[in-house]
Amino acid sequence: EPEVTQTPSHQVTQMGQEVILRCVPISNHLYFYWYRQILGQKVEFLVSFYNNEISEKSEIFDDQFSVERPDGSNFTLKIRSTKLEDSAMYFCASISTSGYTGELFFGEGSRLTVL
Amino acid sequence: AQKVTQAQTEISVVEKEDVTLDCVYETRDTTYYLFWYKQPPSGELVFLIRRNSFDEQNEISGRYSWNFQKSTSSFNFTITASQVVDSAVYFCALLRFSNTGKLIFGQGTTLQVKP
């Protein structure tokens, strides 16, 4: 069964450091997403990405965040200068087509701890 | 505005009991999708079901069943004969038809099944 893979599974960093979370979406998928879940809270949408550009972003996704698809397979989320409140589980997701016809595939998550 | 409410924060049952997790949603759209995801202690998001707004037929999958009622904007989830492995956080989520992949999640219900 195809799957979305994320690395690292857990990263600990110091406040102010840059962090890059990596995702490999399912190969024939066209739409990519990052979601965030602060411990004990609900899952929140961060950003969607299609055709090499951001299609939508939430209020959480401020100038400290950026996404890119540097090659044909990876999809990355960068946090330029981490804050304590960035500590969360970050989920990557992808789907194949527009208009939504199926399941949104989530990766297993990357847990970020900012000290 | 889109909103999903899961009023039950925590539920505790004894194994073999039936349990229903409530989900109430708000949307002005006529076409939308509803989802349930399971998040076990390991943290990943496991897709359980997707329902579109045109299909109000109840669905059963093994011990799981879902009751979608548009009249009350509810999409409740019942586990029959619960098992310890069902212990997890369960999220209900809403997706606008025109919005690819931006899920609106509820706060989640933590289900604890005791042996």
mmCIF file with all atom_site columns, N, CA and C in Angstrom, chain A residues 33-103:
data_model
loop_
_atom_site.group_PDB
_atom_site.id
_atom_site.type_symbol
_atom_site.label_atom_id
_atom_site.label_alt_id
_atom_site.label_comp_id
_atom_site.label_asym_id
_atom_site.label_entity_id
_atom_site.label_seq_id
_atom_site.pdbx_PDB_ins_code
_atom_site.Cartn_x
_atom_site.Cartn_y
_atom_site.Cartn_z
_atom_site.occupancy
_atom_site.B_iso_or_equiv
_atom_site.pdbx_formal_charge
_atom_site.auth_seq_id
_atom_site.auth_comp_id
_atom_site.auth_asym_id
_atom_site.auth_atom_id
_atom_site.pdbx_PDB_model_num
ATOM 1   N N  . TYR A 1 33  ? 0.213   18.816 1.576  1.00 0.00 ? 33  TYR A N  1
ATOM 2   C CA . TYR A 1 33  ? -0.248  19.609 2.712  1.00 0.00 ? 33  TYR A CA 1
ATOM 3   C C  . TYR A 1 33  ? 0.659   19.411 3.921  1.00 0.00 ? 33  TYR A C  1
ATOM 4   N N  . TRP A 1 34  ? 0.663   20.420 4.769  1.00 0.00 ? 34  TRP A N  1
ATOM 5   C CA . TRP A 1 34  ? 1.202   20.277 6.118  1.00 0.00 ? 34  TRP A CA 1
ATOM 6   C C  . TRP A 1 34  ? 0.104   20.654 7.107  1.00 0.00 ? 34  TRP A C  1
ATOM 7   N N  . TYR A 1 35  ? 0.003   19.806 8.135  1.00 0.00 ? 35  TYR A N  1
ATOM 8   C CA . TYR A 1 35  ? -0.897  20.046 9.246  1.00 0.00 ? 35  TYR A CA 1
ATOM 9   C C  . TYR A 1 35  ? -0.065  20.027 10.525 1.00 0.00 ? 35  TYR A C  1
ATOM 10  N N  . ARG A 1 36  ? -0.592  20.646 11.565 1.00 0.00 ? 36  ARG A N  1
ATOM 11  C CA . ARG A 1 36  ? 0.124   20.688 12.846 1.00 0.00 ? 36  ARG A CA 1
ATOM 12  C C  . ARG A 1 36  ? -0.816  20.283 13.971 1.00 0.00 ? 36  ARG A C  1
ATOM 13  N N  . GLN A 1 37  ? -0.256  19.580 14.949 1.00 0.00 ? 37  GLN A N  1
ATOM 14  C CA . GLN A 1 37  ? -1.037  19.215 16.124 1.00 0.00 ? 37  GLN A CA 1
ATOM 15  C C  . GLN A 1 37  ? -0.214  19.493 17.370 1.00 0.00 ? 37  GLN A C  1
ATOM 16  N N  . ILE A 1 38  ? -0.566  20.529 18.099 1.00 0.00 ? 38  ILE A N  1
ATOM 17  C CA . ILE A 1 38  ? 0.057   20.788 19.396 1.00 0.00 ? 38  ILE A CA 1
ATOM 18  C C  . ILE A 1 38  ? -0.440  19.718 20.356 1.00 0.00 ? 38  ILE A C  1
ATOM 19  N N  . LEU A 1 39  ? 0.425   19.283 21.229 1.00 0.00 ? 39  LEU A N  1
ATOM 20  C CA . LEU A 1 39  ? 0.129   18.163 22.116 1.00 0.00 ? 39  LEU A CA 1
ATOM 21  C C  . LEU A 1 39  ? -1.214  18.330 22.821 1.00 0.00 ? 39  LEU A C  1
ATOM 22  N N  . GLY A 1 40  ? -2.067  17.332 22.650 1.00 0.00 ? 40  GLY A N  1
ATOM 23  C CA . GLY A 1 40  ? -3.355  17.341 23.332 1.00 0.00 ? 40  GLY A CA 1
ATOM 24  C C  . GLY A 1 40  ? -4.427  18.166 22.653 1.00 0.00 ? 40  GLY A C  1
ATOM 25  N N  . GLN A 1 41  ? -4.086  18.736 21.500 1.00 0.00 ? 41  GLN A N  1
ATOM 26  C CA . GLN A 1 41  ? -5.055  19.587 20.818 1.00 0.00 ? 41  GLN A CA 1
ATOM 27  C C  . GLN A 1 41  ? -5.455  18.985 19.469 1.00 0.00 ? 41  GLN A C  1
ATOM 28  N N  . LYS A 1 42  ? -6.295  19.707 18.757 1.00 0.00 ? 42  LYS A N  1
ATOM 29  C CA . LYS A 1 42  ? -6.766  19.177 17.479 1.00 0.00 ? 42  LYS A CA 1
ATOM 30  C C  . LYS A 1 42  ? -5.732  19.398 16.392 1.00 0.00 ? 42  LYS A C  1
ATOM 31  N N  . VAL A 1 43  ? -5.952  18.733 15.285 1.00 0.00 ? 43  VAL A N  1
ATOM 32  C CA . VAL A 1 43  ? -5.076  18.871 14.132 1.00 0.00 ? 43  VAL A CA 1
ATOM 33  C C  . VAL A 1 43  ? -5.494  20.127 13.360 1.00 0.00 ? 43  VAL A C  1
ATOM 34  N N  . GLU A 1 44  ? -4.499  20.943 12.997 1.00 0.00 ? 44  GLU A N  1
ATOM 35  C CA . GLU A 1 44  ? -4.802  22.222 12.312 1.00 0.00 ? 44  GLU A CA 1
ATOM 36  C C  . GLU A 1 44  ? -4.107  22.285 10.963 1.00 0.00 ? 44  GLU A C  1
ATOM 37  N N  . PHE A 1 45  ? -4.806  22.783 9.990  1.00 0.00 ? 45  PHE A N  1
ATOM 38  C CA . PHE A 1 45  ? -4.258  22.989 8.647  1.00 0.00 ? 45  PHE A CA 1
ATOM 39  C C  . PHE A 1 45  ? -3.221  24.110 8.673  1.00 0.00 ? 45  PHE A C  1
ATOM 40  N N  . LEU A 1 46  ? -2.091  23.869 8.011  1.00 0.00 ? 46  LEU A N  1
ATOM 41  C CA . LEU A 1 46  ? -1.074  24.903 7.867  1.00 0.00 ? 46  LEU A CA 1
ATOM 42  C C  . LEU A 1 46  ? -1.055  25.459 6.442  1.00 0.00 ? 46  LEU A C  1
ATOM 43  N N  . VAL A 1 47  ? -0.875  24.560 5.469  1.00 0.00 ? 47  VAL A N  1
ATOM 44  C CA . VAL A 1 47  ? -0.632  25.036 4.109  1.00 0.00 ? 47  VAL A CA 1
ATOM 45  C C  . VAL A 1 47  ? -0.944  23.928 3.112  1.00 0.00 ? 47  VAL A C  1
ATOM 46  N N  . SER A 1 48  ? -1.394  24.346 1.927  1.00 0.00 ? 48  SER A N  1
ATOM 47  C CA . SER A 1 48  ? -1.556  23.413 0.820  1.00 0.00 ? 48  SER A CA 1
ATOM 48  C C  . SER A 1 48  ? -0.687  23.874 -0.341 1.00 0.00 ? 48  SER A C  1
ATOM 49  N N  . PHE A 1 49  ? -0.263  22.936 -1.148 1.00 0.00 ? 49  PHE A N  1
ATOM 50  C CA . PHE A 1 49  ? 0.739   23.203 -2.189 1.00 0.00 ? 49  PHE A CA 1
ATOM 51  C C  . PHE A 1 49  ? 0.363   22.428 -3.433 1.00 0.00 ? 49  PHE A C  1
ATOM 52  N N  . TYR A 1 50  ? 0.319   23.150 -4.552 1.00 0.00 ? 50  TYR A N  1
ATOM 53  C CA . TYR A 1 50  ? -0.039  22.507 -5.813 1.00 0.00 ? 50  TYR A CA 1
ATOM 54  C C  . TYR A 1 50  ? 0.680   23.210 -6.948 1.00 0.00 ? 50  TYR A C  1
ATOM 55  N N  . ASN A 1 51  ? 1.177   22.449 -7.868 1.00 0.00 ? 51  ASN A N  1
ATOM 56  C CA . ASN A 1 51  ? 1.828   23.007 -9.050 1.00 0.00 ? 51  ASN A CA 1
ATOM 57  C C  . ASN A 1 51  ? 2.958   23.960 -8.673 1.00 0.00 ? 51  ASN A C  1
ATOM 58  N N  . ASN A 1 52  ? 3.716   23.531 -7.694 1.00 0.00 ? 52  ASN A N  1
ATOM 59  C CA . ASN A 1 52  ? 4.903   24.255 -7.226 1.00 0.00 ? 52  ASN A CA 1
ATOM 60  C C  . ASN A 1 52  ? 4.630   25.611 -6.603 1.00 0.00 ? 52  ASN A C  1
ATOM 61  N N  . GLU A 1 53  ? 3.422   25.778 -6.088 1.00 0.00 ? 53  GLU A N  1
ATOM 62  C CA . GLU A 1 53  ? 3.185   27.004 -5.349 1.00 0.00 ? 53  GLU A CA 1
ATOM 63  C C  . GLU A 1 53  ? 2.141   26.766 -4.260 1.00 0.00 ? 53  GLU A C  1
ATOM 64  N N  . ILE A 1 54  ? 2.146   27.663 -3.297 1.00 0.00 ? 54  ILE A N  1
ATOM 65  C CA . ILE A 1 54  ? 1.179   27.576 -2.218 1.00 0.00 ? 54  ILE A CA 1
ATOM 66  C C  . ILE A 1 54  ? -0.207  27.922 -2.759 1.00 0.00 ? 54  ILE A C  1
ATOM 67  N N  . SER A 1 55  ? -1.187  27.040 -2.509 1.00 0.00 ? 55  SER A N  1
ATOM 68  C CA . SER A 1 55  ? -2.546  27.322 -2.954 1.00 0.00 ? 55  SER A CA 1
ATOM 69  C C  . SER A 1 55  ? -3.398  27.920 -1.838 1.00 0.00 ? 55  SER A C  1
ATOM 70  N N  . GLU A 1 56  ? -3.069  27.580 -0.622 1.00 0.00 ? 56  GLU A N  1
ATOM 71  C CA . GLU A 1 56  ? -3.764  28.166 0.510  1.00 0.00 ? 56  GLU A CA 1
ATOM 72  C C  . GLU A 1 56  ? -2.901  28.026 1.760  1.00 0.00 ? 56  GLU A C  1
ATOM 73  N N  . LYS A 1 57  ? -3.006  29.004 2.650  1.00 0.00 ? 57  LYS A N  1
ATOM 74  C CA . LYS A 1 57  ? -2.291  28.893 3.924  1.00 0.00 ? 57  LYS A CA 1
ATOM 75  C C  . LYS A 1 57  ? -3.151  29.451 5.041  1.00 0.00 ? 57  LYS A C  1
ATOM 76  N N  . SER A 1 58  ? -2.903  28.976 6.235  1.00 0.00 ? 58  SER A N  1
ATOM 77  C CA . SER A 1 58  ? -3.674  29.429 7.376  1.00 0.00 ? 58  SER A CA 1
ATOM 78  C C  . SER A 1 58  ? -2.965  30.601 8.056  1.00 0.00 ? 58  SER A C  1
ATOM 79  N N  . GLU A 1 59  ? -3.630  31.150 9.045  1.00 0.00 ? 59  GLU A N  1
ATOM 80  C CA . GLU A 1 59  ? -3.040  32.268 9.808  1.00 0.00 ? 59  GLU A CA 1
ATOM 81  C C  . GLU A 1 59  ? -1.798  31.824 10.571 1.00 0.00 ? 59  GLU A C  1
ATOM 82  N N  . ILE A 1 60  ? -1.735  30.551 10.884 1.00 0.00 ? 60  ILE A N  1
ATOM 83  C CA . ILE A 1 60  ? -0.576  30.028 11.612 1.00 0.00 ? 60  ILE A CA 1
ATOM 84  C C  . ILE A 1 60  ? 0.671   30.113 10.739 1.00 0.00 ? 60  ILE A C  1
ATOM 85  N N  . PHE A 1 61  ? 0.503   29.951 9.467  1.00 0.00 ? 61  PHE A N  1
ATOM 86  C CA . PHE A 1 61  ? 1.618   29.871 8.517  1.00 0.00 ? 61  PHE A CA 1
ATOM 87  C C  . PHE A 1 61  ? 2.129   31.269 8.217  1.00 0.00 ? 61  PHE A C  1
ATOM 88  N N  . ASP A 1 62  ? 2.947   31.798 9.136  1.00 0.00 ? 62  ASP A N  1
ATOM 89  C CA . ASP A 1 62  ? 3.450   33.157 8.965  1.00 0.00 ? 62  ASP A CA 1
ATOM 90  C C  . ASP A 1 62  ? 4.806   33.139 8.257  1.00 0.00 ? 62  ASP A C  1
ATOM 91  N N  . ASP A 1 63  ? 5.489   34.259 8.282  1.00 0.00 ? 63  ASP A N  1
ATOM 92  C CA . ASP A 1 63  ? 6.739   34.400 7.526  1.00 0.00 ? 63  ASP A CA 1
ATOM 93  C C  . ASP A 1 63  ? 7.859   33.486 8.025  1.00 0.00 ? 63  ASP A C  1
ATOM 94  N N  . GLN A 1 64  ? 7.686   32.922 9.192  1.00 0.00 ? 64  GLN A N  1
ATOM 95  C CA . GLN A 1 64  ? 8.701   32.001 9.705  1.00 0.00 ? 64  GLN A CA 1
ATOM 96  C C  . GLN A 1 64  ? 8.638   30.631 9.021  1.00 0.00 ? 64  GLN A C  1
ATOM 97  N N  . PHE A 1 65  ? 7.531   30.375 8.352  1.00 0.00 ? 65  PHE A N  1
ATOM 98  C CA . PHE A 1 65  ? 7.334   29.086 7.706  1.00 0.00 ? 65  PHE A CA 1
ATOM 99  C C  . PHE A 1 65  ? 7.519   29.216 6.197  1.00 0.00 ? 65  PHE A C  1
ATOM 100 N N  . SER A 1 66  ? 8.031   28.166 5.601  1.00 0.00 ? 66  SER A N  1
ATOM 101 C CA . SER A 1 66  ? 8.074   28.105 4.138  1.00 0.00 ? 66  SER A CA 1
ATOM 102 C C  . SER A 1 66  ? 8.001   26.644 3.722  1.00 0.00 ? 66  SER A C  1
ATOM 103 N N  . VAL A 1 67  ? 7.535   26.430 2.509  1.00 0.00 ? 67  VAL A N  1
ATOM 104 C CA . VAL A 1 67  ? 7.469   25.078 1.967  1.00 0.00 ? 67  VAL A CA 1
ATOM 105 C C  . VAL A 1 67  ? 8.083   25.101 0.580  1.00 0.00 ? 67  VAL A C  1
ATOM 106 N N  . GLU A 1 68  ? 8.617   23.966 0.192  1.00 0.00 ? 68  GLU A N  1
ATOM 107 C CA . GLU A 1 68  ? 9.083   23.832 -1.169 1.00 0.00 ? 68  GLU A CA 1
ATOM 108 C C  . GLU A 1 68  ? 9.145   22.366 -1.560 1.00 0.00 ? 68  GLU A C  1
ATOM 109 N N  . ARG A 1 69  ? 9.179   22.204 -2.855 1.00 0.00 ? 69  ARG A N  1
ATOM 110 C CA . ARG A 1 69  ? 9.320   20.861 -3.415 1.00 0.00 ? 69  ARG A CA 1
ATOM 111 C C  . ARG A 1 69  ? 10.581  20.909 -4.277 1.00 0.00 ? 69  ARG A C  1
ATOM 112 N N  . PRO A 1 70  ? 11.716  20.695 -3.651 1.00 0.00 ? 70  PRO A N  1
ATOM 113 C CA . PRO A 1 70  ? 12.986  20.939 -4.339 1.00 0.00 ? 70  PRO A CA 1
ATOM 114 C C  . PRO A 1 70  ? 13.280  19.984 -5.494 1.00 0.00 ? 70  PRO A C  1
ATOM 115 N N  . ASP A 1 71  ? 12.683  18.809 -5.457 1.00 0.00 ? 71  ASP A N  1
ATOM 116 C CA . ASP A 1 71  ? 12.878  17.859 -6.544 1.00 0.00 ? 71  ASP A CA 1
ATOM 117 C C  . ASP A 1 71  ? 11.541  17.179 -6.795 1.00 0.00 ? 71  ASP A C  1
ATOM 118 N N  . GLY A 1 72  ? 11.571  16.099 -7.527 1.00 0.00 ? 72  GLY A N  1
ATOM 119 C CA . GLY A 1 72  ? 10.300  15.480 -7.882 1.00 0.00 ? 72  GLY A CA 1
ATOM 120 C C  . GLY A 1 72  ? 9.654   14.661 -6.800 1.00 0.00 ? 72  GLY A C  1
ATOM 121 N N  . SER A 1 73  ? 10.359  14.501 -5.671 1.00 0.00 ? 73  SER A N  1
ATOM 122 C CA . SER A 1 73  ? 9.808   13.599 -4.676 1.00 0.00 ? 73  SER A CA 1
ATOM 123 C C  . SER A 1 73  ? 9.617   14.238 -3.299 1.00 0.00 ? 73  SER A C  1
ATOM 124 N N  . ASN A 1 74  ? 10.550  15.079 -2.870 1.00 0.00 ? 74  ASN A N  1
ATOM 125 C CA . ASN A 1 74  ? 10.455  15.614 -1.512 1.00 0.00 ? 74  ASN A CA 1
ATOM 126 C C  . ASN A 1 74  ? 9.582   16.848 -1.420 1.00 0.00 ? 74  ASN A C  1
ATOM 127 N N  . PHE A 1 75  ? 8.959   16.999 -0.256 1.00 0.00 ? 75  PHE A N  1
ATOM 128 C CA . PHE A 1 75  ? 8.155   18.180 0.042  1.00 0.00 ? 75  PHE A CA 1
ATOM 129 C C  . PHE A 1 75  ? 8.560   18.595 1.450  1.00 0.00 ? 75  PHE A C  1
ATOM 130 N N  . THR A 1 76  ? 9.106   19.805 1.586  1.00 0.00 ? 76  THR A N  1
ATOM 131 C CA . THR A 1 76  ? 9.677   20.187 2.875  1.00 0.00 ? 76  THR A CA 1
ATOM 132 C C  . THR A 1 76  ? 8.944   21.348 3.513  1.00 0.00 ? 76  THR A C  1
ATOM 133 N N  . LEU A 1 77  ? 8.989   21.345 4.840  1.00 0.00 ? 77  LEU A N  1
ATOM 134 C CA . LEU A 1 77  ? 8.489   22.453 5.642  1.00 0.00 ? 77  LEU A CA 1
ATOM 135 C C  . LEU A 1 77  ? 9.675   23.003 6.416  1.00 0.00 ? 77  LEU A C  1
ATOM 136 N N  . LYS A 1 78  ? 9.941   24.295 6.254  1.00 0.00 ? 78  LYS A N  1
ATOM 137 C CA . LYS A 1 78  ? 11.046  24.926 6.964  1.00 0.00 ? 78  LYS A CA 1
ATOM 138 C C  . LYS A 1 78  ? 10.496  25.928 7.963  1.00 0.00 ? 78  LYS A C  1
ATOM 139 N N  . ILE A 1 79  ? 11.041  25.868 9.160  1.00 0.00 ? 79  ILE A N  1
ATOM 140 C CA . ILE A 1 79  ? 10.740  26.891 10.156 1.00 0.00 ? 79  ILE A CA 1
ATOM 141 C C  . ILE A 1 79  ? 12.041  27.636 10.404 1.00 0.00 ? 79  ILE A C  1
ATOM 142 N N  . ARG A 1 80  ? 12.074  28.907 10.095 1.00 0.00 ? 80  ARG A N  1
ATOM 143 C CA . ARG A 1 80  ? 13.345  29.649 10.059 1.00 0.00 ? 80  ARG A CA 1
ATOM 144 C C  . ARG A 1 80  ? 13.950  29.854 11.440 1.00 0.00 ? 80  ARG A C  1
ATOM 145 N N  . SER A 1 81  ? 13.157  30.286 12.367 1.00 0.00 ? 81  SER A N  1
ATOM 146 C CA . SER A 1 81  ? 13.657  30.577 13.711 1.00 0.00 ? 81  SER A CA 1
ATOM 147 C C  . SER A 1 81  ? 12.624  30.056 14.701 1.00 0.00 ? 81  SER A C  1
ATOM 148 N N  . THR A 1 82  ? 12.867  28.856 15.183 1.00 0.00 ? 82  THR A N  1
ATOM 149 C CA . THR A 1 82  ? 11.835  28.179 15.971 1.00 0.00 ? 82  THR A CA 1
ATOM 150 C C  . THR A 1 82  ? 11.561  28.879 17.294 1.00 0.00 ? 82  THR A C  1
ATOM 151 N N  . LYS A 1 83  ? 10.297  28.782 17.691 1.00 0.00 ? 83  LYS A N  1
ATOM 152 C CA . LYS A 1 83  ? 9.857   29.311 18.980 1.00 0.00 ? 83  LYS A CA 1
ATOM 153 C C  . LYS A 1 83  ? 9.358   28.142 19.817 1.00 0.00 ? 83  LYS A C  1
ATOM 154 N N  . LEU A 1 84  ? 9.238   28.368 21.103 1.00 0.00 ? 84  LEU A N  1
ATOM 155 C CA . LEU A 1 84  ? 8.744   27.313 21.986 1.00 0.00 ? 84  LEU A CA 1
ATOM 156 C C  . LEU A 1 84  ? 7.387   26.800 21.530 1.00 0.00 ? 84  LEU A C  1
ATOM 157 N N  . GLU A 1 85  ? 6.542   27.722 21.071 1.00 0.00 ? 85  GLU A N  1
ATOM 158 C CA . GLU A 1 85  ? 5.182   27.344 20.669 1.00 0.00 ? 85  GLU A CA 1
ATOM 159 C C  . GLU A 1 85  ? 5.115   26.596 19.347 1.00 0.00 ? 85  GLU A C  1
ATOM 160 N N  . ASP A 1 86  ? 6.250   26.414 18.691 1.00 0.00 ? 86  ASP A N  1
ATOM 161 C CA . ASP A 1 86  ? 6.290   25.585 17.479 1.00 0.00 ? 86  ASP A CA 1
ATOM 162 C C  . ASP A 1 86  ? 6.377   24.104 17.819 1.00 0.00 ? 86  ASP A C  1
ATOM 163 N N  . SER A 1 87  ? 6.574   23.800 19.077 1.00 0.00 ? 87  SER A N  1
ATOM 164 C CA . SER A 1 87  ? 6.616   22.395 19.502 1.00 0.00 ? 87  SER A CA 1
ATOM 165 C C  . SER A 1 87  ? 5.269   21.751 19.204 1.00 0.00 ? 87  SER A C  1
ATOM 166 N N  . ALA A 1 88  ? 5.306   20.710 18.394 1.00 0.00 ? 88  ALA A N  1
ATOM 167 C CA . ALA A 1 88  ? 4.064   20.082 17.941 1.00 0.00 ? 88  ALA A CA 1
ATOM 168 C C  . ALA A 1 88  ? 4.420   18.858 17.107 1.00 0.00 ? 88  ALA A C  1
ATOM 169 N N  . MET A 1 89  ? 3.378   18.128 16.743 1.00 0.00 ? 89  MET A N  1
ATOM 170 C CA . MET A 1 89  ? 3.515   17.069 15.737 1.00 0.00 ? 89  MET A CA 1
ATOM 171 C C  . MET A 1 89  ? 3.134   17.693 14.402 1.00 0.00 ? 89  MET A C  1
ATOM 172 N N  . TYR A 1 90  ? 3.963   17.491 13.405 1.00 0.00 ? 90  TYR A N  1
ATOM 173 C CA . TYR A 1 90  ? 3.690   18.015 12.074 1.00 0.00 ? 90  TYR A CA 1
ATOM 174 C C  . TYR A 1 90  ? 3.396   16.851 11.131 1.00 0.00 ? 90  TYR A C  1
ATOM 175 N N  . PHE A 1 91  ? 2.242   16.940 10.490 1.00 0.00 ? 91  PHE A N  1
ATOM 176 C CA . PHE A 1 91  ? 1.823   15.889 9.573  1.00 0.00 ? 91  PHE A CA 1
ATOM 177 C C  . PHE A 1 91  ? 1.868   16.391 8.135  1.00 0.00 ? 91  PHE A C  1
ATOM 178 N N  . CYS A 1 92  ? 2.439   15.579 7.298  1.00 0.00 ? 92  CYS A N  1
ATOM 179 C CA . CYS A 1 92  ? 2.396   15.820 5.862  1.00 0.00 ? 92  CYS A CA 1
ATOM 180 C C  . CYS A 1 92  ? 1.253   14.967 5.285  1.00 0.00 ? 92  CYS A C  1
ATOM 181 N N  . ALA A 1 93  ? 0.619   15.454 4.238  1.00 0.00 ? 93  ALA A N  1
ATOM 182 C CA . ALA A 1 93  ? -0.454  14.689 3.607  1.00 0.00 ? 93  ALA A CA 1
ATOM 183 C C  . ALA A 1 93  ? -0.469  14.955 2.113  1.00 0.00 ? 93  ALA A C  1
ATOM 184 N N  . SER A 1 94  ? -1.086  14.037 1.379  1.00 0.00 ? 94  SER A N  1
ATOM 185 C CA . SER A 1 94  ? -1.204  14.244 -0.061 1.00 0.00 ? 94  SER A CA 1
ATOM 186 C C  . SER A 1 94  ? -2.455  13.551 -0.588 1.00 0.00 ? 94  SER A C  1
ATOM 187 N N  . ILE A 1 95  ? -2.973  14.084 -1.688 1.00 0.00 ? 95  ILE A N  1
ATOM 188 C CA . ILE A 1 95  ? -4.038  13.406 -2.432 1.00 0.00 ? 95  ILE A CA 1
ATOM 189 C C  . ILE A 1 95  ? -3.729  13.531 -3.915 1.00 0.00 ? 95  ILE A C  1
ATOM 190 N N  . SER A 1 96  ? -4.426  12.714 -4.685 1.00 0.00 ? 96  SER A N  1
ATOM 191 C CA . SER A 1 96  ? -4.026  12.593 -6.084 1.00 0.00 ? 96  SER A CA 1
ATOM 192 C C  . SER A 1 96  ? -4.638  13.633 -6.994 1.00 0.00 ? 96  SER A C  1
ATOM 193 N N  . THR A 1 97  ? -5.895  13.993 -6.754 1.00 0.00 ? 97  THR A N  1
ATOM 194 C CA . THR A 1 97  ? -6.574  14.825 -7.744 1.00 0.00 ? 97  THR A CA 1
ATOM 195 C C  . THR A 1 97  ? -7.327  15.972 -7.100 1.00 0.00 ? 97  THR A C  1
ATOM 196 N N  . SER A 1 98  ? -7.744  16.887 -7.914 1.00 0.00 ? 98  SER A N  1
ATOM 197 C CA . SER A 1 98  ? -8.565  17.992 -7.418 1.00 0.00 ? 98  SER A CA 1
ATOM 198 C C  . SER A 1 98  ? -9.994  17.521 -7.254 1.00 0.00 ? 98  SER A C  1
ATOM 199 N N  . GLY A 1 99  ? -10.795 18.335 -6.619 1.00 0.00 ? 99  GLY A N  1
ATOM 200 C CA . GLY A 1 99  ? -12.203 18.011 -6.456 1.00 0.00 ? 99  GLY A CA 1
ATOM 201 C C  . GLY A 1 99  ? -12.445 16.922 -5.456 1.00 0.00 ? 99  GLY A C  1
ATOM 202 N N  . TYR A 1 100 ? -11.437 16.461 -4.878 1.00 0.00 ? 100 TYR A N  1
ATOM 203 C CA . TYR A 1 100 ? -11.451 15.458 -3.820 1.00 0.00 ? 100 TYR A CA 1
ATOM 204 C C  . TYR A 1 100 ? -12.267 14.227 -4.138 1.00 0.00 ? 100 TYR A C  1
ATOM 205 N N  . THR A 1 101 ? -11.620 13.174 -4.423 1.00 0.00 ? 101 THR A N  1
ATOM 206 C CA . THR A 1 101 ? -12.342 11.950 -4.732 1.00 0.00 ? 101 THR A CA 1
ATOM 207 C C  . THR A 1 101 ? -11.985 10.820 -3.798 1.00 0.00 ? 101 THR A C  1
ATOM 208 N N  . GLY A 1 102 ? -11.088 11.048 -2.899 1.00 0.00 ? 102 GLY A N  1
ATOM 209 C CA . GLY A 1 102 ? -10.709 9.892  -2.090 1.00 0.00 ? 102 GLY A CA 1
ATOM 210 C C  . GLY A 1 102 ? -10.116 10.261 -0.766 1.00 0.00 ? 102 GLY A C  1
ATOM 211 N N  . GLU A 1 103 ? -9.269  9.439  -0.314 1.00 0.00 ? 103 GLU A N  1
ATOM 212 C CA . GLU A 1 103 ? -8.686  9.571  1.003  1.00 0.00 ? 103 GLU A CA 1
ATOM 213 C C  . GLU A 1 103 ? -7.508  10.532 0.995  1.00 0.00 ? 103 GLU A C  1
#
